[in-house]
Amino acid sequence: MAKLNFEKIIPLFEAKQDFSLTESQYEKCIGKPLPKDYYYLKNKSAFAKEAKKHGYRVEIKEKTVCLKKVI
């Protein structure tokens, strides 16, 4: 399985502000489709680990990924 490409999303993390991605934006930025298992996406995925590394938590609202800066 290929690794996820975070190159396009790192600038969003570095802005240190909340942001959201639609399903198509996620796929365009990451290079893979949005996982169907939301628990996995929020807690166990490489995307969730990368978000946590940058001080974010993943929330999912109707197939939109929302990242909230953890204070």
Coordinates of C-alpha atoms in Angstrom, one line a residue:
M1 CA 0.0 0.0 0.0
A2 CA 1.3 3.4 -1.0
K3 CA 2.0 6.1 1.6
L4 CA -0.2 9.1 1.8
N5 CA 1.3 12.3 0.4
F6 CA 0.9 15.2 2.8
E7 CA 2.9 17.7 0.7
K8 CA -0.1 19.7 -0.3
I9 CA -1.7 19.8 3.1
I10 CA 1.3 20.7 5.2
P11 CA 0.9 24.5 4.4
L12 CA -2.7 24.3 5.9
F13 CA -1.3 22.7 9.0
E14 CA 1.4 25.3 9.3
A15 CA -1.2 28.1 9.1
K16 CA -2.3 27.0 12.6
Q17 CA -6.0 27.7 11.9
D18 CA -9.0 25.5 11.7
F19 CA -9.8 24.3 8.2
S20 CA -12.1 21.8 6.4
L21 CA -11.7 19.6 3.4
T22 CA -14.5 18.2 1.3
E23 CA -14.2 14.6 0.2
S24 CA -12.9 15.6 -3.2
Q25 CA -10.4 18.1 -1.7
Y26 CA -9.1 15.4 0.6
E27 CA -8.6 13.1 -2.4
K28 CA -6.9 15.8 -4.4
C29 CA -4.6 16.8 -1.5
I30 CA -3.8 13.3 -0.1
G31 CA -3.9 11.3 -3.3
K32 CA -6.2 8.6 -1.9
P33 CA -10.0 8.5 -1.4
L34 CA -11.5 9.4 2.0
P35 CA -11.6 6.2 4.1
K36 CA -15.2 4.8 4.6
D37 CA -14.5 3.9 8.3
Y38 CA -14.8 7.3 10.1
Y39 CA -13.4 5.9 13.4
Y40 CA -10.3 4.8 11.6
L41 CA -10.0 8.1 9.8
K42 CA -10.4 10.1 13.1
N43 CA -8.2 7.9 15.3
K44 CA -5.9 5.4 13.6
S45 CA -5.1 6.6 10.1
A46 CA -1.8 8.1 8.9
F47 CA -3.9 11.3 8.3
A48 CA -5.0 11.4 11.9
K49 CA -1.5 10.9 13.1
E50 CA -0.2 13.7 10.9
A51 CA -2.9 16.0 12.1
K52 CA -2.1 15.2 15.7
K53 CA 1.6 15.8 15.1
H54 CA 0.6 19.4 14.0
G55 CA -1.7 19.9 17.0
Y56 CA -5.0 19.2 15.3
R57 CA -7.8 16.7 15.9
V58 CA -10.0 15.3 13.1
E59 CA -13.8 15.8 13.1
I60 CA -16.1 14.5 10.4
K61 CA -19.2 16.3 9.4
E62 CA -21.1 14.9 6.4
K63 CA -18.0 13.8 4.6
T64 CA -16.2 17.0 5.3
V65 CA -13.0 16.7 7.3
C66 CA -12.7 19.5 9.8
L67 CA -9.5 20.1 11.7
K68 CA -9.5 22.1 14.9
K69 CA -6.3 23.6 16.4
V70 CA -5.8 22.1 19.8
I71 CA -4.9 24.8 22.3

